[in-house]
Amino acid sequence: MADTEEIRGLGHSVRRVEDDRFIRGRGNYVDDVKLPGMLHMAILRSPYAHATINGIDASRAQALPGVVAVVTGELMAQHNLAWMPTMSYDTQAVLVTDKVRFQGQEVAAVIAEDPYIAKDALELIDVDYEPLEPVVTPQRALEADAPVIRTDKEDKADNHIYDWETGDKEATDAAFAAADKVVSLDTFYPRCHPAPLETCGCIADVDPATGQATIWMTSQAPHAIRTVFAMVAGLPEEKIRIISPDLGGGFGNKVPVYPGYVVATAASLLLGRPVKWIEERSENLISTGFARDFHMRGEMALKDDGTMTGLRVSLLADEGAFHADAQPSKFKVGLFGIVSGSYDLPNVHVSATGAYTNKAPGGVAYRCSFRVTEASYLIERLVQNAAYELDMDPAEIRRKNFIKPEQFPYSSATGFVYDSGDYEGALNMALEQIGYADLRREQEAARAEGTLFGIGLASFTEVVGAGPHKEYDILGLAMNDGAELRVHPTGKAILKISVQTQGQGHETTFAQIVAEELGIQPEEVKVMHGDTDNTPYGLGTYASRSTPVSGAATAMVSRRVREKAMKIAAHLLEVSEDDIEFSAGKFSVKGAPENVKTIQDVALAAYTNFPDGMEAGLEGVYYYDPPNLTFPFGTYAVAVEVDPDTGEWKVRRMVAVDDCGVRINPMIVEGQIHGGLTEGYGIAAMQLITFDDNGNCIGSNFTDYLLPTAWETPRFELGATVTPSPHHPIGAKGVGESPTVGSPAAYVNAVIDALQPLGVTNIDMPLTSGKVWQAIQAAKAKAVV
Ligand code: CDP
């Protein structure tokens, strides 16, 4: 290390080390893994949403040359594997034994010598289906005469899953009784899909001689999956090794255990050969973890001066055929309780009901912290409508009700303790950057001419970093994460982390945390993840928890290693440890800075010249149990023009001010924000997984389910404020999902703001031009009547 070389720790936009292999096409994804003797699996899926299966005849498929086996539910049942537990303490069919419950459900699997034979053989399986009435809405599901979907549950005579509530009902009702004004909004956050570019897949390799099961898997949470696998398959946990190699995106879609993983593993166990299963695009869209599908009613109680006094929310969740939300056990609708958002709302009550329908299960946290996206959308839409009702500016009503900086730590009415925030600071920056006052003047002039021009704001608060073990667990497993650090004699290090990158750049940013704490340059720290045999235990990457939890573990293990390094440095410099000070990789004697040893000197000494009585080596492990969650926030401001003749809307400006505390790598943070804003735009403008009356999934391919391309995506202008988290060792909060959480409301608010003179108060997402045009026509027709 040159004496003058700056350590590229926190705040440095270090280039992503992982990009080198990705841009050369040298990534190693699950489908790149090829093992000797490997077989291929294809899955037969139900064309019906709801149908009894009277029989399956696989003889023609079995006879096709190259087919090795056909696996049915009956065979899985013989091994007690026809059903598996979900992450929400429900059960889910692995392969059907009685009836299919959603279109695309797994009915049988073919194992063959090559993937094309496996696929061809699916057409030779004869299934005798007897169609049943499908249930495609949660409203219908809860009607007394609705067909019962979960007939597999002996005591189940309806489609009701849960009722759940949080907050104080009595106090909230009292606030509403005393309110000057009550504003309400009924809205539907539609079913959408994370749609990672790499679909799900695995290669299961169970060695018949040793019983060792090695499974390459597209998993965001390999450790948790290993434990679940051990429980489901009854295999000893130490004989299961899950390897998640490079992942082509996840966004929550790669958290659950899918039937394909279980069937491939069972097939490998039975056949004694590796079995590969790679999902096709349509399979991914119709059968794997969807997101949202929340019907929401929000009501806000206010004083005439715009002070918010109460918030009442009721939710109806469409959970699909199996309740499979991947979320902390205690929270039935995830962290929806954050619904009061950035506002000092003293009285809040949320009630939620979940229902089974004939749709794919999931309820995954698509780039979001367990339903915080729905919550943020509801409050930010409601606030804008409240501003209209009170004839206030949407920025002013927010400013008036924000939790003030001096109120932190702030206890919310639903039990969260917000760590830090400066909401007005972020709002002011966004307003200034977009030129809010000028835009409002321009809007006035445009309205006078009958042009539709709108400005939308969203001042969201997020809640990420689940979480403290007493409150946060998945299937009983504490939501804590580990980091293991070993510094080698030449001063280079290996950091092993429990979380799993899917494109977020952990190999770069986590090395920067070590750099900050130990003074080893980030390129000299190799970051390893995604292999349960070689990394410490932890619950994985989703809900922007990597930096808040495993990032904190990384800082703490670096500090633990530094403590030992201080002792070695004192030994080398022949002074007491108390006389040593550390800065940027250098241990020097207080008052005599020329007496110095570098971290590299110390690392060598740890293996060659350490004090008597000390163990050799320089390494440590740390499991971090966060004292609290972190609460990133920001304000997004959008200006749109709407064409009254077509309903088409175009984003003229989009300013996003984010505060995620201390930024480890500002460039990576901005990349995360660009990605999230694009996904938020997709949800607001074009994405929808819907179903027809027969339960057919409309949205099973990328011509029906649209991903925004560079052509449609608006240009983003970013701003940043920095309010460190007081309890995180490096003051960082998560950021990956903030833009997906916060931006849909900003886009929709802008379109609604454009249509406000017509009296339009809501259009449910996605705001396709057809829907916007219809809303304009309906408003005009109403005006004429
Ligand atoms: O859990 P996930 O990695 O998806 O989300 P995250 O913790 O928000 O981190 C996304 C990426 O941004 C990671 O590479 C983080 O280390 C980086 N990040 C950062 O540089 N500074 C922050 N304050 C937060 C995240």
PDB file of N, CA, C and O and ligand atoms in Angstrom, residues 504-506 509-510 541-548 660-665 668-669 672 732-737, ligand 1:
ATOM      1  N   GLN A 504     -26.962  -6.790  -6.789  1.00  0.00           N
ATOM      2  CA  GLN A 504     -26.867  -5.548  -5.998  1.00  0.00           C
ATOM      3  C   GLN A 504     -25.443  -5.072  -5.771  1.00  0.00           C
ATOM      4  O   GLN A 504     -25.243  -3.993  -5.243  1.00  0.00           O
ATOM      5  N   GLY A 505     -24.460  -5.913  -6.086  1.00  0.00           N
ATOM      6  CA  GLY A 505     -23.070  -5.459  -5.948  1.00  0.00           C
ATOM      7  C   GLY A 505     -22.451  -5.705  -4.582  1.00  0.00           C
ATOM      8  O   GLY A 505     -21.514  -5.017  -4.187  1.00  0.00           O
ATOM      9  N   HIS A 506     -22.930  -6.725  -3.868  1.00  0.00           N
ATOM     10  CA  HIS A 506     -22.381  -6.988  -2.527  1.00  0.00           C
ATOM     11  C   HIS A 506     -20.886  -7.263  -2.552  1.00  0.00           C
ATOM     12  O   HIS A 506     -20.180  -6.946  -1.590  1.00  0.00           O
ATOM     13  N   THR A 509     -19.530  -3.684  -2.327  1.00  0.00           N
ATOM     14  CA  THR A 509     -19.851  -2.817  -1.179  1.00  0.00           C
ATOM     15  C   THR A 509     -19.443  -3.444   0.156  1.00  0.00           C
ATOM     16  O   THR A 509     -19.012  -2.731   1.067  1.00  0.00           O
ATOM     17  N   PHE A 510     -19.573  -4.762   0.275  1.00  0.00           N
ATOM     18  CA  PHE A 510     -19.209  -5.385   1.550  1.00  0.00           C
ATOM     19  C   PHE A 510     -17.689  -5.330   1.749  1.00  0.00           C
ATOM     20  O   PHE A 510     -17.204  -5.186   2.870  1.00  0.00           O
ATOM     21  N   THR A 541     -31.088 -12.504   1.323  1.00  0.00           N
ATOM     22  CA  THR A 541     -31.270 -11.149   0.775  1.00  0.00           C
ATOM     23  C   THR A 541     -32.650 -10.960   0.184  1.00  0.00           C
ATOM     24  O   THR A 541     -33.001 -11.596  -0.813  1.00  0.00           O
ATOM     25  N   TYR A 542     -33.420 -10.133   0.800  1.00  0.00           N
ATOM     26  CA  TYR A 542     -34.726  -9.675   0.313  1.00  0.00           C
ATOM     27  C   TYR A 542     -35.079  -8.551   1.271  1.00  0.00           C
ATOM     28  O   TYR A 542     -34.421  -8.382   2.304  1.00  0.00           O
ATOM     29  N   ALA A 543     -36.103  -7.780   0.915  1.00  0.00           N
ATOM     30  CA  ALA A 543     -36.566  -6.732   1.832  1.00  0.00           C
ATOM     31  C   ALA A 543     -35.432  -5.779   2.226  1.00  0.00           C
ATOM     32  O   ALA A 543     -35.393  -5.295   3.354  1.00  0.00           O
ATOM     33  N   SER A 544     -34.522  -5.517   1.297  1.00  0.00           N
ATOM     34  CA  SER A 544     -33.394  -4.595   1.539  1.00  0.00           C
ATOM     35  C   SER A 544     -32.748  -4.818   2.891  1.00  0.00           C
ATOM     36  O   SER A 544     -32.401  -3.860   3.584  1.00  0.00           O
ATOM     37  N   ARG A 545     -32.555  -6.084   3.255  1.00  0.00           N
ATOM     38  CA  ARG A 545     -32.020  -6.331   4.585  1.00  0.00           C
ATOM     39  C   ARG A 545     -30.521  -6.596   4.600  1.00  0.00           C
ATOM     40  O   ARG A 545     -29.916  -6.720   5.679  1.00  0.00           O
ATOM     41  N   SER A 546     -29.898  -6.686   3.417  1.00  0.00           N
ATOM     42  CA  SER A 546     -28.484  -7.076   3.397  1.00  0.00           C
ATOM     43  C   SER A 546     -27.606  -6.061   4.122  1.00  0.00           C
ATOM     44  O   SER A 546     -26.798  -6.425   4.981  1.00  0.00           O
ATOM     45  N   THR A 547     -27.742  -4.798   3.753  1.00  0.00           N
ATOM     46  CA  THR A 547     -26.880  -3.787   4.364  1.00  0.00           C
ATOM     47  C   THR A 547     -27.240  -3.586   5.837  1.00  0.00           C
ATOM     48  O   THR A 547     -26.355  -3.592   6.699  1.00  0.00           O
ATOM     49  N   PRO A 548     -28.552  -3.447   6.163  1.00  0.00           N
ATOM     50  CA  PRO A 548     -28.881  -3.256   7.581  1.00  0.00           C
ATOM     51  C   PRO A 548     -28.452  -4.425   8.480  1.00  0.00           C
ATOM     52  O   PRO A 548     -28.100  -4.209   9.631  1.00  0.00           O
ATOM     53  N   CYS A 660     -30.799   7.167   2.486  1.00  0.00           N
ATOM     54  CA  CYS A 660     -30.605   5.805   3.016  1.00  0.00           C
ATOM     55  C   CYS A 660     -29.470   5.828   4.030  1.00  0.00           C
ATOM     56  O   CYS A 660     -28.699   4.892   4.151  1.00  0.00           O
ATOM     57  N   GLY A 661     -29.386   6.945   4.759  1.00  0.00           N
ATOM     58  CA  GLY A 661     -28.313   7.069   5.737  1.00  0.00           C
ATOM     59  C   GLY A 661     -26.980   7.185   5.014  1.00  0.00           C
ATOM     60  O   GLY A 661     -26.898   7.697   3.888  1.00  0.00           O
ATOM     61  N   VAL A 662     -25.942   6.651   5.651  1.00  0.00           N
ATOM     62  CA  VAL A 662     -24.599   6.710   5.057  1.00  0.00           C
ATOM     63  C   VAL A 662     -24.574   5.821   3.814  1.00  0.00           C
ATOM     64  O   VAL A 662     -25.016   4.676   3.853  1.00  0.00           O
ATOM     65  N   ARG A 663     -24.066   6.364   2.713  1.00  0.00           N
ATOM     66  CA  ARG A 663     -23.974   5.581   1.475  1.00  0.00           C
ATOM     67  C   ARG A 663     -22.600   4.911   1.399  1.00  0.00           C
ATOM     68  O   ARG A 663     -21.586   5.604   1.409  1.00  0.00           O
ATOM     69  N   ILE A 664     -22.625   3.609   1.300  1.00  0.00           N
ATOM     70  CA  ILE A 664     -21.334   2.900   1.205  1.00  0.00           C
ATOM     71  C   ILE A 664     -20.712   3.227  -0.152  1.00  0.00           C
ATOM     72  O   ILE A 664     -19.586   3.672  -0.237  1.00  0.00           O
ATOM     73  N   ASN A 665     -21.482   3.003  -1.203  1.00  0.00           N
ATOM     74  CA  ASN A 665     -20.999   3.236  -2.565  1.00  0.00           C
ATOM     75  C   ASN A 665     -22.048   4.060  -3.316  1.00  0.00           C
ATOM     76  O   ASN A 665     -23.058   3.524  -3.791  1.00  0.00           O
ATOM     77  N   ILE A 668     -23.326   2.734  -6.685  1.00  0.00           N
ATOM     78  CA  ILE A 668     -24.192   1.553  -6.604  1.00  0.00           C
ATOM     79  C   ILE A 668     -25.566   1.944  -6.072  1.00  0.00           C
ATOM     80  O   ILE A 668     -26.596   1.484  -6.565  1.00  0.00           O
ATOM     81  N   VAL A 669     -25.589   2.840  -5.097  1.00  0.00           N
ATOM     82  CA  VAL A 669     -26.874   3.309  -4.569  1.00  0.00           C
ATOM     83  C   VAL A 669     -27.689   3.948  -5.704  1.00  0.00           C
ATOM     84  O   VAL A 669     -28.881   3.660  -5.875  1.00  0.00           O
ATOM     85  N   GLN A 672     -29.091   1.319  -7.898  1.00  0.00           N
ATOM     86  CA  GLN A 672     -30.253   0.686  -7.258  1.00  0.00           C
ATOM     87  C   GLN A 672     -31.493   1.561  -7.438  1.00  0.00           C
ATOM     88  O   GLN A 672     -32.594   1.075  -7.701  1.00  0.00           O
ATOM     89  N   ALA A 732     -25.741   3.097   8.084  1.00  0.00           N
ATOM     90  CA  ALA A 732     -26.392   2.864   6.783  1.00  0.00           C
ATOM     91  C   ALA A 732     -27.799   2.306   6.974  1.00  0.00           C
ATOM     92  O   ALA A 732     -28.078   1.591   7.921  1.00  0.00           O
ATOM     93  N   LYS A 733     -28.671   2.656   6.052  1.00  0.00           N
ATOM     94  CA  LYS A 733     -30.000   2.044   5.965  1.00  0.00           C
ATOM     95  C   LYS A 733     -30.063   1.342   4.613  1.00  0.00           C
ATOM     96  O   LYS A 733     -29.274   1.657   3.720  1.00  0.00           O
ATOM     97  N   GLY A 734     -31.018   0.435   4.424  1.00  0.00           N
ATOM     98  CA  GLY A 734     -31.159  -0.225   3.126  1.00  0.00           C
ATOM     99  C   GLY A 734     -31.685   0.757   2.090  1.00  0.00           C
ATOM    100  O   GLY A 734     -32.239   1.800   2.431  1.00  0.00           O
ATOM    101  N   VAL A 735     -31.501   0.421   0.816  1.00  0.00           N
ATOM    102  CA  VAL A 735     -31.970   1.344  -0.217  1.00  0.00           C
ATOM    103  C   VAL A 735     -32.621   0.650  -1.407  1.00  0.00           C
ATOM    104  O   VAL A 735     -33.450   1.233  -2.095  1.00  0.00           O
ATOM    105  N   GLY A 736     -32.256  -0.629  -1.629  1.00  0.00           N
ATOM    106  CA  GLY A 736     -32.614  -1.281  -2.891  1.00  0.00           C
ATOM    107  C   GLY A 736     -34.065  -1.144  -3.298  1.00  0.00           C
ATOM    108  O   GLY A 736     -34.386  -1.019  -4.478  1.00  0.00           O
ATOM    109  N   GLU A 737     -34.949  -1.168  -2.325  1.00  0.00           N
ATOM    110  CA  GLU A 737     -36.356  -1.194  -2.721  1.00  0.00           C
ATOM    111  C   GLU A 737     -37.067   0.141  -2.545  1.00  0.00           C
ATOM    112  O   GLU A 737     -38.195   0.292  -3.016  1.00  0.00           O
TER     113      GLU A 737
HETATM  114  O1  CDP B   1     -30.705  -6.411   0.537  1.00  0.00           O
HETATM  115  P1  CDP B   1     -30.279  -5.747  -0.732  1.00  0.00           P
HETATM  116  O2  CDP B   1     -28.834  -5.936  -1.066  1.00  0.00           O
HETATM  117  O3  CDP B   1     -31.203  -6.024  -1.865  1.00  0.00           O
HETATM  118  O4  CDP B   1     -30.507  -4.168  -0.516  1.00  0.00           O
HETATM  119  P2  CDP B   1     -29.608  -3.072   0.180  1.00  0.00           P
HETATM  120  O5  CDP B   1     -29.143  -3.516   1.508  1.00  0.00           O
HETATM  121  O6  CDP B   1     -30.431  -1.839   0.139  1.00  0.00           O
HETATM  122  O7  CDP B   1     -28.341  -2.894  -0.755  1.00  0.00           O
HETATM  123  C1  CDP B   1     -28.343  -2.735  -2.149  1.00  0.00           C
HETATM  124  C2  CDP B   1     -26.929  -2.351  -2.581  1.00  0.00           C
HETATM  125  O8  CDP B   1     -26.677  -0.964  -2.263  1.00  0.00           O
HETATM  126  C3  CDP B   1     -25.831  -3.147  -1.869  1.00  0.00           C
HETATM  127  O9  CDP B   1     -24.702  -3.331  -2.676  1.00  0.00           O
HETATM  128  C4  CDP B   1     -25.516  -2.235  -0.717  1.00  0.00           C
HETATM  129  O10 CDP B   1     -24.338  -2.508  -0.049  1.00  0.00           O
HETATM  130  C5  CDP B   1     -25.574  -0.845  -1.366  1.00  0.00           C
HETATM  131  N1  CDP B   1     -25.877   0.183  -0.356  1.00  0.00           N
HETATM  132  C6  CDP B   1     -24.976   1.229  -0.128  1.00  0.00           C
HETATM  133  O11 CDP B   1     -23.948   1.315  -0.803  1.00  0.00           O
HETATM  134  N2  CDP B   1     -25.260   2.151   0.856  1.00  0.00           N
HETATM  135  C7  CDP B   1     -26.401   2.087   1.588  1.00  0.00           C
HETATM  136  N3  CDP B   1     -26.670   2.967   2.547  1.00  0.00           N
HETATM  137  C8  CDP B   1     -27.347   1.049   1.325  1.00  0.00           C
HETATM  138  C9  CDP B   1     -27.035   0.107   0.355  1.00  0.00           C
END
